[in-house]
PDB file of C-alpha atoms in Angstrom:
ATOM      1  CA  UNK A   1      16.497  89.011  -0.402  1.00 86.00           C
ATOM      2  CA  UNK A   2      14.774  92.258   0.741  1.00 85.00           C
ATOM      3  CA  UNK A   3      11.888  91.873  -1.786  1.00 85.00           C
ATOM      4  CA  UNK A   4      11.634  88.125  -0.689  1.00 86.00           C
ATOM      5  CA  UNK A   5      11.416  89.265   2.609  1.00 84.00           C
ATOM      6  CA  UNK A   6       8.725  91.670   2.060  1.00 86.00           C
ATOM      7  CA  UNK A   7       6.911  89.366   0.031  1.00 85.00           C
ATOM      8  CA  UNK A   8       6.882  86.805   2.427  1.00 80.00           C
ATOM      9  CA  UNK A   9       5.909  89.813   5.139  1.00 82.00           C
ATOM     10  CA  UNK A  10       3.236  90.710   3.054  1.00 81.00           C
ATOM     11  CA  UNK A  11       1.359  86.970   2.598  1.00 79.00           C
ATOM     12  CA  UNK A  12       1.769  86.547   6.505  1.00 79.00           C
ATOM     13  CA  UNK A  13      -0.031  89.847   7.287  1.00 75.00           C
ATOM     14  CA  UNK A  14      -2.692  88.940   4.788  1.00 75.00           C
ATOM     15  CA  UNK A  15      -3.038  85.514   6.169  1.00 75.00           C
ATOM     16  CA  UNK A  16      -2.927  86.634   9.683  1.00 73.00           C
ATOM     17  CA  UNK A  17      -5.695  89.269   8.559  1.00 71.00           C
ATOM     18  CA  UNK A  18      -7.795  86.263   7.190  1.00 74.00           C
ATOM     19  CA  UNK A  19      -7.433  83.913  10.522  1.00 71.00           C
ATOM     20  CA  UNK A  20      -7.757  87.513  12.883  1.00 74.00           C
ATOM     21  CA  UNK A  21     -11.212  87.655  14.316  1.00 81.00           C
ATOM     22  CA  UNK A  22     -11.893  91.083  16.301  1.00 82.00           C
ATOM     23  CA  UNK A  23     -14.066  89.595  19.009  1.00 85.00           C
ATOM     24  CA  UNK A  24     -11.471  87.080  20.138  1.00 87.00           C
ATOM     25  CA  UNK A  25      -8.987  90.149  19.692  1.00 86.00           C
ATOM     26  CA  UNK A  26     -11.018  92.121  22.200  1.00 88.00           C
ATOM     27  CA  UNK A  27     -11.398  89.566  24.282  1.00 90.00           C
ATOM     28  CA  UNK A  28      -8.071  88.935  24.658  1.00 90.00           C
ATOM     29  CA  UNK A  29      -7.268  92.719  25.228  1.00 90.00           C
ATOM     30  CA  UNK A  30     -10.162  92.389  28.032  1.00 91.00           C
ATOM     31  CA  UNK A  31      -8.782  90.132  29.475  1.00 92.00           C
ATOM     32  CA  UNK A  32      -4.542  91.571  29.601  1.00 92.00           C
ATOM     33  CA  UNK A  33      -6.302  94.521  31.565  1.00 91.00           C
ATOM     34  CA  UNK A  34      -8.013  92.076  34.033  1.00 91.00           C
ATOM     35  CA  UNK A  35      -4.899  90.891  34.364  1.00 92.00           C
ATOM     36  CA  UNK A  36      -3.492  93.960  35.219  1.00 91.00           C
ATOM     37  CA  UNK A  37      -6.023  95.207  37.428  1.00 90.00           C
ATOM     38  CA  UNK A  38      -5.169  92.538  39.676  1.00 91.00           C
ATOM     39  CA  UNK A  39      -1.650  92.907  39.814  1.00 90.00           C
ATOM     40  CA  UNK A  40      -2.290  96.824  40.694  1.00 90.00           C
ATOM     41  CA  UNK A  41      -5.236  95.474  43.657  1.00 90.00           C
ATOM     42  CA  UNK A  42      -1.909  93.094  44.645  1.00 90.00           C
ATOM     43  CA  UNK A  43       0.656  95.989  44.859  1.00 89.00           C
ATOM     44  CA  UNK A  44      -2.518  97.776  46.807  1.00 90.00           C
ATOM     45  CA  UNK A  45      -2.730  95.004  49.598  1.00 90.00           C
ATOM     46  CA  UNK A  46       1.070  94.357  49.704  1.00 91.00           C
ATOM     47  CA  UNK A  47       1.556  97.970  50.702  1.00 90.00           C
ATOM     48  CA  UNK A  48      -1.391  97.999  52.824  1.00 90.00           C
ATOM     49  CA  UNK A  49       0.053  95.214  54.790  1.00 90.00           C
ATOM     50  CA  UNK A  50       3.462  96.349  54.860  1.00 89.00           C
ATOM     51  CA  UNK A  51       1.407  99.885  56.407  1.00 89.00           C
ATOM     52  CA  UNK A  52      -0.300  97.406  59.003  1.00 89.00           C
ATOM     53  CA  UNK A  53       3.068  96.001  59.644  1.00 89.00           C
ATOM     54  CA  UNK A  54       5.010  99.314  60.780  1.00 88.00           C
ATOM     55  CA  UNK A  55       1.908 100.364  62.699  1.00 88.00           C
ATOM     56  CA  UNK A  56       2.597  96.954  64.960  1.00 90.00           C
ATOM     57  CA  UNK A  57       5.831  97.728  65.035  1.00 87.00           C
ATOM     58  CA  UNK A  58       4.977 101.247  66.327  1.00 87.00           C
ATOM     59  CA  UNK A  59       2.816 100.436  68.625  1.00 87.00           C
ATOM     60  CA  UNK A  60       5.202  97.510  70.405  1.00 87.00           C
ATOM     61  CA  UNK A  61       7.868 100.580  70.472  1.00 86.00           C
ATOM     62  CA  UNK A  62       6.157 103.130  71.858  1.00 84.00           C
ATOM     63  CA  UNK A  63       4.367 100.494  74.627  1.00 86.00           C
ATOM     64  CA  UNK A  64       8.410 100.045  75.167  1.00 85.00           C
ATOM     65  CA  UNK A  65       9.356 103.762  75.663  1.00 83.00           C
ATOM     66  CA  UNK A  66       6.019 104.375  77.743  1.00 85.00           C
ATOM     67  CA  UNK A  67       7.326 101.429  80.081  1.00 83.00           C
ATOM     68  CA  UNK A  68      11.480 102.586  79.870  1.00 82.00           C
ATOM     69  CA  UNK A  69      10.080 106.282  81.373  1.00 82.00           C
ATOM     70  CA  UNK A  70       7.754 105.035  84.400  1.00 84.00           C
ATOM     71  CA  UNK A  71      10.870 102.366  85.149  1.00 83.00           C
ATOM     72  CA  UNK A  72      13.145 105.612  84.535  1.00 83.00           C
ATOM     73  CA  UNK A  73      11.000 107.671  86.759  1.00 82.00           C
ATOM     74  CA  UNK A  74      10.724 105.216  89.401  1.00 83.00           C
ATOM     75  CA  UNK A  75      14.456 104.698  89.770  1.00 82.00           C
ATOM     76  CA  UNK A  76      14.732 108.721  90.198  1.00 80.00           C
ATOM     77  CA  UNK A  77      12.142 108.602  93.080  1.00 82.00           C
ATOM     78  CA  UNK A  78      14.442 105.480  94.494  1.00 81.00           C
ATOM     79  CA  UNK A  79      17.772 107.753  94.209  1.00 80.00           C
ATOM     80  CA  UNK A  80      19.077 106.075  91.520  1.00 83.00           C
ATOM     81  CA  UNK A  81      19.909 108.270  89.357  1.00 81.00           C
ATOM     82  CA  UNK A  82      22.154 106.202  87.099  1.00 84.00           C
ATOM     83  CA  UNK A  83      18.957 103.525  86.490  1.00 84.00           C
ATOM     84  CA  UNK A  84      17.050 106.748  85.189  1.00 82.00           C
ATOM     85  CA  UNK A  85      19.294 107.994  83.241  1.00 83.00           C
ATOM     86  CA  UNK A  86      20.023 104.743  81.583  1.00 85.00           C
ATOM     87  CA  UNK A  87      16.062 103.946  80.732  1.00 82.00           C
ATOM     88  CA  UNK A  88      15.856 107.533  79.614  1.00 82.00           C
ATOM     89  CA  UNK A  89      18.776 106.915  77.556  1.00 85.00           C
ATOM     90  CA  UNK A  90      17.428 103.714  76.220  1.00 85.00           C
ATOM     91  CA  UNK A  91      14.040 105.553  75.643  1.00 84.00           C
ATOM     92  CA  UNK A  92      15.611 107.991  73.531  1.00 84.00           C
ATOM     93  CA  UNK A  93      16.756 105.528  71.348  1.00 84.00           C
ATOM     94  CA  UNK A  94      13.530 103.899  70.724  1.00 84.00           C
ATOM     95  CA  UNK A  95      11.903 107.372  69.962  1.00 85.00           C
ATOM     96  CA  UNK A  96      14.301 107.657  67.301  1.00 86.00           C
ATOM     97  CA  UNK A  97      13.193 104.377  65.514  1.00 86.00           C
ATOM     98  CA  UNK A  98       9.358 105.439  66.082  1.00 85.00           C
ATOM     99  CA  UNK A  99      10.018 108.466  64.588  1.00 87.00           C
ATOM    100  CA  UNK A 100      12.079 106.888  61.343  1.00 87.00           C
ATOM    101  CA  UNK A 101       8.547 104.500  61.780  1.00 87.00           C
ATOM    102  CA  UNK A 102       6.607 106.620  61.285  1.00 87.00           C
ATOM    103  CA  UNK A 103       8.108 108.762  58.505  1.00 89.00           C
ATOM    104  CA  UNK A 104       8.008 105.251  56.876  1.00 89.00           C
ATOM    105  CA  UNK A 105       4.377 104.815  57.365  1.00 87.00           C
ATOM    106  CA  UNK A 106       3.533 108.067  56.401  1.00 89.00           C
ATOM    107  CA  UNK A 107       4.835 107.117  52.911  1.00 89.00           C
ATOM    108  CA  UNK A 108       3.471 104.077  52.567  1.00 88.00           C
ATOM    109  CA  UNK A 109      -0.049 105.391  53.571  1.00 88.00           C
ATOM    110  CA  UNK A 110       0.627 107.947  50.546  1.00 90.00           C
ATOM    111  CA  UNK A 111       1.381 105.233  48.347  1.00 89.00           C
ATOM    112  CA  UNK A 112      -1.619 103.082  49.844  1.00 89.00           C
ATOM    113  CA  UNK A 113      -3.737 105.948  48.709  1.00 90.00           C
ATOM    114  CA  UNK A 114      -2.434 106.461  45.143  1.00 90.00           C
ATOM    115  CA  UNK A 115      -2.038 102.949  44.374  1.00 89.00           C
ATOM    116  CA  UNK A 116      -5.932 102.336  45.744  1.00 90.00           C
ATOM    117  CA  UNK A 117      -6.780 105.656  43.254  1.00 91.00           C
ATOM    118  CA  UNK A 118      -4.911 104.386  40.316  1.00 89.00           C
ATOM    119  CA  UNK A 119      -6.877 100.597  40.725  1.00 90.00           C
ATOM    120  CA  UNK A 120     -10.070 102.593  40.897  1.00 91.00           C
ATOM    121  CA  UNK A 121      -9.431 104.382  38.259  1.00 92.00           C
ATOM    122  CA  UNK A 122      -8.687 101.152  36.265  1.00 91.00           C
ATOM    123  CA  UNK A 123     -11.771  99.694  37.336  1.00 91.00           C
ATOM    124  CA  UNK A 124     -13.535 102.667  35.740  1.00 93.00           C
ATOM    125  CA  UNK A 125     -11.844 102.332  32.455  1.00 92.00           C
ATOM    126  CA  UNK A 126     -12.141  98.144  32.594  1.00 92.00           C
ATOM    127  CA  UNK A 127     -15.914  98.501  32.868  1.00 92.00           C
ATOM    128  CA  UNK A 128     -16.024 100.799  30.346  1.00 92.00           C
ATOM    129  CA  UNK A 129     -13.880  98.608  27.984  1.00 92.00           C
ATOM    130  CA  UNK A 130     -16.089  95.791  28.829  1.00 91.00           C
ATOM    131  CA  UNK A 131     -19.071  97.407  27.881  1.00 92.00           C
ATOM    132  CA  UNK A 132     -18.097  98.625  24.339  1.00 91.00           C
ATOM    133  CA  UNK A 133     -16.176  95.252  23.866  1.00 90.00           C
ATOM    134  CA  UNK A 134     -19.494  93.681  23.837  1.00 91.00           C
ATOM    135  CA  UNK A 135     -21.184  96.471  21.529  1.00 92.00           C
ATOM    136  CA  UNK A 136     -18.114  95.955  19.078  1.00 90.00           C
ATOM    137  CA  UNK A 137     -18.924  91.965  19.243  1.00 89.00           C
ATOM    138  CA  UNK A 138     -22.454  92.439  18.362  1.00 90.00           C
ATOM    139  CA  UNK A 139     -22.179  95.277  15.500  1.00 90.00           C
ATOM    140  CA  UNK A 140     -19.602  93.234  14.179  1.00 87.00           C
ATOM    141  CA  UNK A 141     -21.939  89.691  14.535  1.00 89.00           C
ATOM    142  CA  UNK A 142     -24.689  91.526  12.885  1.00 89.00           C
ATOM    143  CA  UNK A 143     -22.825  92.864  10.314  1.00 87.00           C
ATOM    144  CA  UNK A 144     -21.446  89.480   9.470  1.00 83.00           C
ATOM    145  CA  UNK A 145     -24.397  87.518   9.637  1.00 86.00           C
ATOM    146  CA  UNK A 146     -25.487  90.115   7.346  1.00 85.00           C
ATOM    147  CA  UNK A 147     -22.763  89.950   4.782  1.00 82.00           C
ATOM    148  CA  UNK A 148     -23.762  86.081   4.460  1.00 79.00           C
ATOM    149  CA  UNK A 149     -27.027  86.962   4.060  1.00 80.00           C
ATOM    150  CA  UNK A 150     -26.024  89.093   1.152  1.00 77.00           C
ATOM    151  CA  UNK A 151     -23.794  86.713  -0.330  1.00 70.00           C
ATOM    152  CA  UNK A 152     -26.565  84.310  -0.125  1.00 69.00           C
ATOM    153  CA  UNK A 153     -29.143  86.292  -1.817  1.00 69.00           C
ATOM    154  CA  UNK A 154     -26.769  87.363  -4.864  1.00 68.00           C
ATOM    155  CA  UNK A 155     -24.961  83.592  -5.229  1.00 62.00           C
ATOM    156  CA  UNK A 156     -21.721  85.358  -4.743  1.00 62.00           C
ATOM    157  CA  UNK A 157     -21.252  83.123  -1.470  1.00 59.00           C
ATOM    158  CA  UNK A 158     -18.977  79.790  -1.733  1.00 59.00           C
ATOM    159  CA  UNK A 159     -21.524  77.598  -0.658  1.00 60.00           C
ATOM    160  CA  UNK A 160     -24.538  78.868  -2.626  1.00 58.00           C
ATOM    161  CA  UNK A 161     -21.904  79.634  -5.156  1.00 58.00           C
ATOM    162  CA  UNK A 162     -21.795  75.793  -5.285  1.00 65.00           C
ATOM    163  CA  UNK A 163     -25.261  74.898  -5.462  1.00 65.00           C
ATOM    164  CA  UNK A 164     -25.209  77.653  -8.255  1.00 65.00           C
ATOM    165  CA  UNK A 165     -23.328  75.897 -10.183  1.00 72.00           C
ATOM    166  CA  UNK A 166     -24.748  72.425  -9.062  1.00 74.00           C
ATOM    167  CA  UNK A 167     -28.142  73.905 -10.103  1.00 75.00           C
ATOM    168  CA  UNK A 168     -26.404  74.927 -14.337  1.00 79.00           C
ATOM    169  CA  UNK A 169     -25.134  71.335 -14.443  1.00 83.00           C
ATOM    170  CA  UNK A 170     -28.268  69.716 -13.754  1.00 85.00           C
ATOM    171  CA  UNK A 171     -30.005  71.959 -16.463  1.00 85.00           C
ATOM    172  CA  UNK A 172     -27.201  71.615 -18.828  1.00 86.00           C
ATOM    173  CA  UNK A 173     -27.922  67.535 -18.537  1.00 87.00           C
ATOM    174  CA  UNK A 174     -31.337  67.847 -18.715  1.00 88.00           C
ATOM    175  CA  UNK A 175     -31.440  70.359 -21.686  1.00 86.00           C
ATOM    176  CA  UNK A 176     -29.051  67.320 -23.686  1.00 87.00           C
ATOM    177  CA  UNK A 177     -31.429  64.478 -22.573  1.00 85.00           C
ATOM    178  CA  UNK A 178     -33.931  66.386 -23.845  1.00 85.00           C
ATOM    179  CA  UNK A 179     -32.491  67.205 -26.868  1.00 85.00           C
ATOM    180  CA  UNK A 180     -31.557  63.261 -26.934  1.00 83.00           C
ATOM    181  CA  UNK A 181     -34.986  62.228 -26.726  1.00 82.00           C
ATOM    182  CA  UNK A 182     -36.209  64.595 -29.441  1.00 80.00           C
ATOM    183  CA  UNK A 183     -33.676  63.537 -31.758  1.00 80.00           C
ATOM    184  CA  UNK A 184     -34.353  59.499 -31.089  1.00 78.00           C
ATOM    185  CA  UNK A 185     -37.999  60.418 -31.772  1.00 75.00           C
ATOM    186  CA  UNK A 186     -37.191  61.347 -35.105  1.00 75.00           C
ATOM    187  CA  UNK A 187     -35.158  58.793 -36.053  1.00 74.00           C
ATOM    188  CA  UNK A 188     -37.762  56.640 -35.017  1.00 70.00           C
ATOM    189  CA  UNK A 189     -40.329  58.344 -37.150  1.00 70.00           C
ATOM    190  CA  UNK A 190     -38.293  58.709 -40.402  1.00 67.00           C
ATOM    191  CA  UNK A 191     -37.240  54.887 -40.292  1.00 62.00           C
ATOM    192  CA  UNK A 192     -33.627  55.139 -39.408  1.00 63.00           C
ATOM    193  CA  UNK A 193     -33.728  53.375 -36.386  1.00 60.00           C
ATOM    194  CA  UNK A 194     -35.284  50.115 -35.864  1.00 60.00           C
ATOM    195  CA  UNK A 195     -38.447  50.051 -33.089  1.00 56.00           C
ATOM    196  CA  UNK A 196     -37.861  46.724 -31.159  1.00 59.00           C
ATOM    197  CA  UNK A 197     -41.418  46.603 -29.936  1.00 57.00           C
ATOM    198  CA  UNK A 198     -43.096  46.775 -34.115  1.00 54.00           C
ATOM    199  CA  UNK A 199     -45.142  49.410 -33.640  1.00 54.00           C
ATOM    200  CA  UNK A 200     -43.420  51.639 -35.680  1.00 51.00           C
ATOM    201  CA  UNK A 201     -43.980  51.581 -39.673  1.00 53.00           C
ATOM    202  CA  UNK A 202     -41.180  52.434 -41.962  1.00 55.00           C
ATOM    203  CA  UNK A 203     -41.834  54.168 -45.505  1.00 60.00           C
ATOM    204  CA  UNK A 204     -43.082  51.667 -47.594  1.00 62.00           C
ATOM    205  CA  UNK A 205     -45.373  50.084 -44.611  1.00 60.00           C
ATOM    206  CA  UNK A 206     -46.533  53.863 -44.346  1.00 58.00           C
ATOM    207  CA  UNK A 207     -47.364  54.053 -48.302  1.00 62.00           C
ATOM    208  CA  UNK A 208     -48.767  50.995 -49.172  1.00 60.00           C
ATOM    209  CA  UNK A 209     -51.217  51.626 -46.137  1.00 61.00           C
ATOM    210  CA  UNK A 210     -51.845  55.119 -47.824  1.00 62.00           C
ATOM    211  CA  UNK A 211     -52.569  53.624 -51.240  1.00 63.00           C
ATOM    212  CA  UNK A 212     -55.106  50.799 -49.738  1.00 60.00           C
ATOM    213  CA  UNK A 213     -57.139  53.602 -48.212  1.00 56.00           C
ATOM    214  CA  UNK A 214     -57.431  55.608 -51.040  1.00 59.00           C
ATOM    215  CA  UNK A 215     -58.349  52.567 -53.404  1.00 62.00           C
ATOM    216  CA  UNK A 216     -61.132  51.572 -50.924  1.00 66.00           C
ATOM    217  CA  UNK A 217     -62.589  55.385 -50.889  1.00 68.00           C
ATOM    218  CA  UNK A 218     -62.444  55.561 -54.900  1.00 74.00           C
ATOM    219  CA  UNK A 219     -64.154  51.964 -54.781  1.00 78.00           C
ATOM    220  CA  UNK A 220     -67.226  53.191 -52.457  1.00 77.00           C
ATOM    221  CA  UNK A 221     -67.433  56.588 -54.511  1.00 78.00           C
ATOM    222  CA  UNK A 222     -68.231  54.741 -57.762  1.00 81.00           C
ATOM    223  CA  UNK A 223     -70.550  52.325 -56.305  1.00 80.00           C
ATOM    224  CA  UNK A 224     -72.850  55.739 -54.773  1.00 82.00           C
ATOM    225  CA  UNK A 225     -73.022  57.439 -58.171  1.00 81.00           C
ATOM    226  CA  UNK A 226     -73.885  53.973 -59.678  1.00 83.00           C
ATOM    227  CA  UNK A 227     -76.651  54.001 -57.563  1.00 82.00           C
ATOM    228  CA  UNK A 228     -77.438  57.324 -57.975  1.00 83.00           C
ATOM    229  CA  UNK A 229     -77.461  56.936 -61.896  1.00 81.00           C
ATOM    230  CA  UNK A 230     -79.574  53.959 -61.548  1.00 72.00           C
ATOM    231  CA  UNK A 231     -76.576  51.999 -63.743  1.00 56.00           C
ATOM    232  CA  UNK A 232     -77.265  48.704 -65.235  1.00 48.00           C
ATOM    233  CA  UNK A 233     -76.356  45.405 -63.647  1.00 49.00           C
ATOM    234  CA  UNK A 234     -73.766  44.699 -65.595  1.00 49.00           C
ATOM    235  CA  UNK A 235     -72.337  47.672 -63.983  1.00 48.00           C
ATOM    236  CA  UNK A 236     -72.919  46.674 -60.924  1.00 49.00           C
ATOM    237  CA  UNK A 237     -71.323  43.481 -61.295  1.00 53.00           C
ATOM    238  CA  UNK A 238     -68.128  45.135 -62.229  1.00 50.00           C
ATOM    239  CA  UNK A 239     -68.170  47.553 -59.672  1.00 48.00           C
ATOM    240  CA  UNK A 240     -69.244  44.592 -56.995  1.00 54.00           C
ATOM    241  CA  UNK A 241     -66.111  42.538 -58.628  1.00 55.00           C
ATOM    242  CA  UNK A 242     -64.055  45.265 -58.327  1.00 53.00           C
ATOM    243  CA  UNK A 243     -64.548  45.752 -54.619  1.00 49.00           C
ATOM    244  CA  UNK A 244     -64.244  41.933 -54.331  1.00 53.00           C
ATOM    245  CA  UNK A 245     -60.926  41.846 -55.882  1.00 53.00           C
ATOM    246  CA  UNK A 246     -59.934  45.150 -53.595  1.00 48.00           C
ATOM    247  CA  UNK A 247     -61.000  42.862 -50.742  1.00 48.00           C
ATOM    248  CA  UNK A 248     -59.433  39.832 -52.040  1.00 52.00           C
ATOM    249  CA  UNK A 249     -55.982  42.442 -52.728  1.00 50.00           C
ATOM    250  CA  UNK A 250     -56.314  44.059 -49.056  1.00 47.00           C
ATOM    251  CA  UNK A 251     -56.745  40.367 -47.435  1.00 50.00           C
ATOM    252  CA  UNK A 252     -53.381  39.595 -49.535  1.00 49.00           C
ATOM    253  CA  UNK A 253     -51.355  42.734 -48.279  1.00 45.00           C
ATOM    254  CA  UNK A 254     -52.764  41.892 -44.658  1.00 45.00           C
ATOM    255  CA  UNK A 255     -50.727  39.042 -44.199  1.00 45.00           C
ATOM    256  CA  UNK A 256     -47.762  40.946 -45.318  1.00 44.00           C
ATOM    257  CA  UNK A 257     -48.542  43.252 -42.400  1.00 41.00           C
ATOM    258  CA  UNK A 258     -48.528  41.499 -39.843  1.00 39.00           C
ATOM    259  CA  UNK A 259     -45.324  39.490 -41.205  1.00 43.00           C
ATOM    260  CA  UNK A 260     -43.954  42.562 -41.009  1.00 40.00           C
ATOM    261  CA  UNK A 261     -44.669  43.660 -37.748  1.00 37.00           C
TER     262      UNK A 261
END
């Protein structure tokens, strides 16, 4: 079970390698801090408004203990003493909430201030993020486009890989029809296949042509040195009847010819 498990482990990281692209990885990661950034500028106006708030709140009470001492001081200059001591007691009892106010406010203007630093801060290192998010993306585009490239040039590419092989079928077919067509052409030549249109001869076509051009030449030779000799007519005669039966024997095998083609 453990080595299943680490087997099947193993494939997932390598798949999830494969489908992982870095650019939509920093992306992402861009924007999570975005993200965050905002939720830190949030926290920054929350407490800035809760500040605002207690400053209200500080201002209503001490308008309150401002008006409780002239009433309290007014009542003394009437003689009643009782009326001032009550809005001077009443007065002390509002000072004590401004002063837990503003203890308050004091701490949230501390945390106003570190909360606004920490935000800038983030800023900072968002900007700088961004910026060498977008160098990453383009060394790594350029370095892939020129991987393909590559792969393209030496074939080792699927696609061209393809036409690679696309490219050895079509010579391996054309190397056999050309080996096809050479070996129909001798056929054709030697006789063993029959030429539908005629015009190919088969052996004995081929040597009874040969031996009616060589008895025609040996016929012409012996009428020139008859000349030449000055021969008698008798001579002649034989050598004109010979070429007349010659003519009479190639007029025969003419027919055959042409029956045969």
């Amino acid at each position: 079970m453990k080595r299943m498990g680490m087997i099947f482990r193993a494939k997932a990281n390598k798949a999830l390698d494969r489908a992982e692209d870095p650019r939509e990885t920093l992306d992402y990661s861009y924007q999570k801090q975005l993200e965050l950034l905002q939720k830190v500028r949030r926290g920054v106006a929350d407490v800035a408004t809760s500040r605002k708030r207690l400053e209200l709140q500080l201002n209503q009470l001490q308008g309150q203990s401002s008006k409780l001492e002239d009433q309290g001081r007014k009542a003394l200059a009437l003689g009643r003493e009782d009326l001032a001591r009550e809005a001077l007691s009443r007065r002390a009892a509002l000072q004590q909430q401004v002063t837990d106010l503003e203890t308050q406010h004091t701490t949230l203007q501390g945390e106003e201030e570190k909360l606004t630093l920490a935000a800038q801060r983030l800023q900072a290192k968002v900007d700088a993020f961004r910026t060498k998010k977008e160098t990453i993306k383009a060394t790594y585009t350029a370095a892939q486009a020129q991987t393909r490239i590559g792969e393209a040039f030496s074939g080792i590419s699927e696609e061209m890989g393809d036409v690679g092989l696309a490219i050895q079928r079509a010579e391996d077919k054309t190397q056999q029809l050309q080996a096809r067509a050479g070996a129909i052409d001798e056929l054709l030549a030697s006789g063993a296949l029959d030429d539908p249109t005629g015009t190919a001869k088969d052996d004995i076509a081929a040597e009874l042509d040969r031996i009616s051009g060589g008895s025609d030449v040996e016929l012409e030779l012996q009428r020139m040195k008859a000349e030449l000799a000055g021969g008698s007519s008798s001579s002649q005669q034989a050598i004109e009847g010979g070429t007349q039966d010659s003519a009479q024997q190639s007029q025969q095998s003419s027919p055959h010819k042409f029956d045969k083609r």
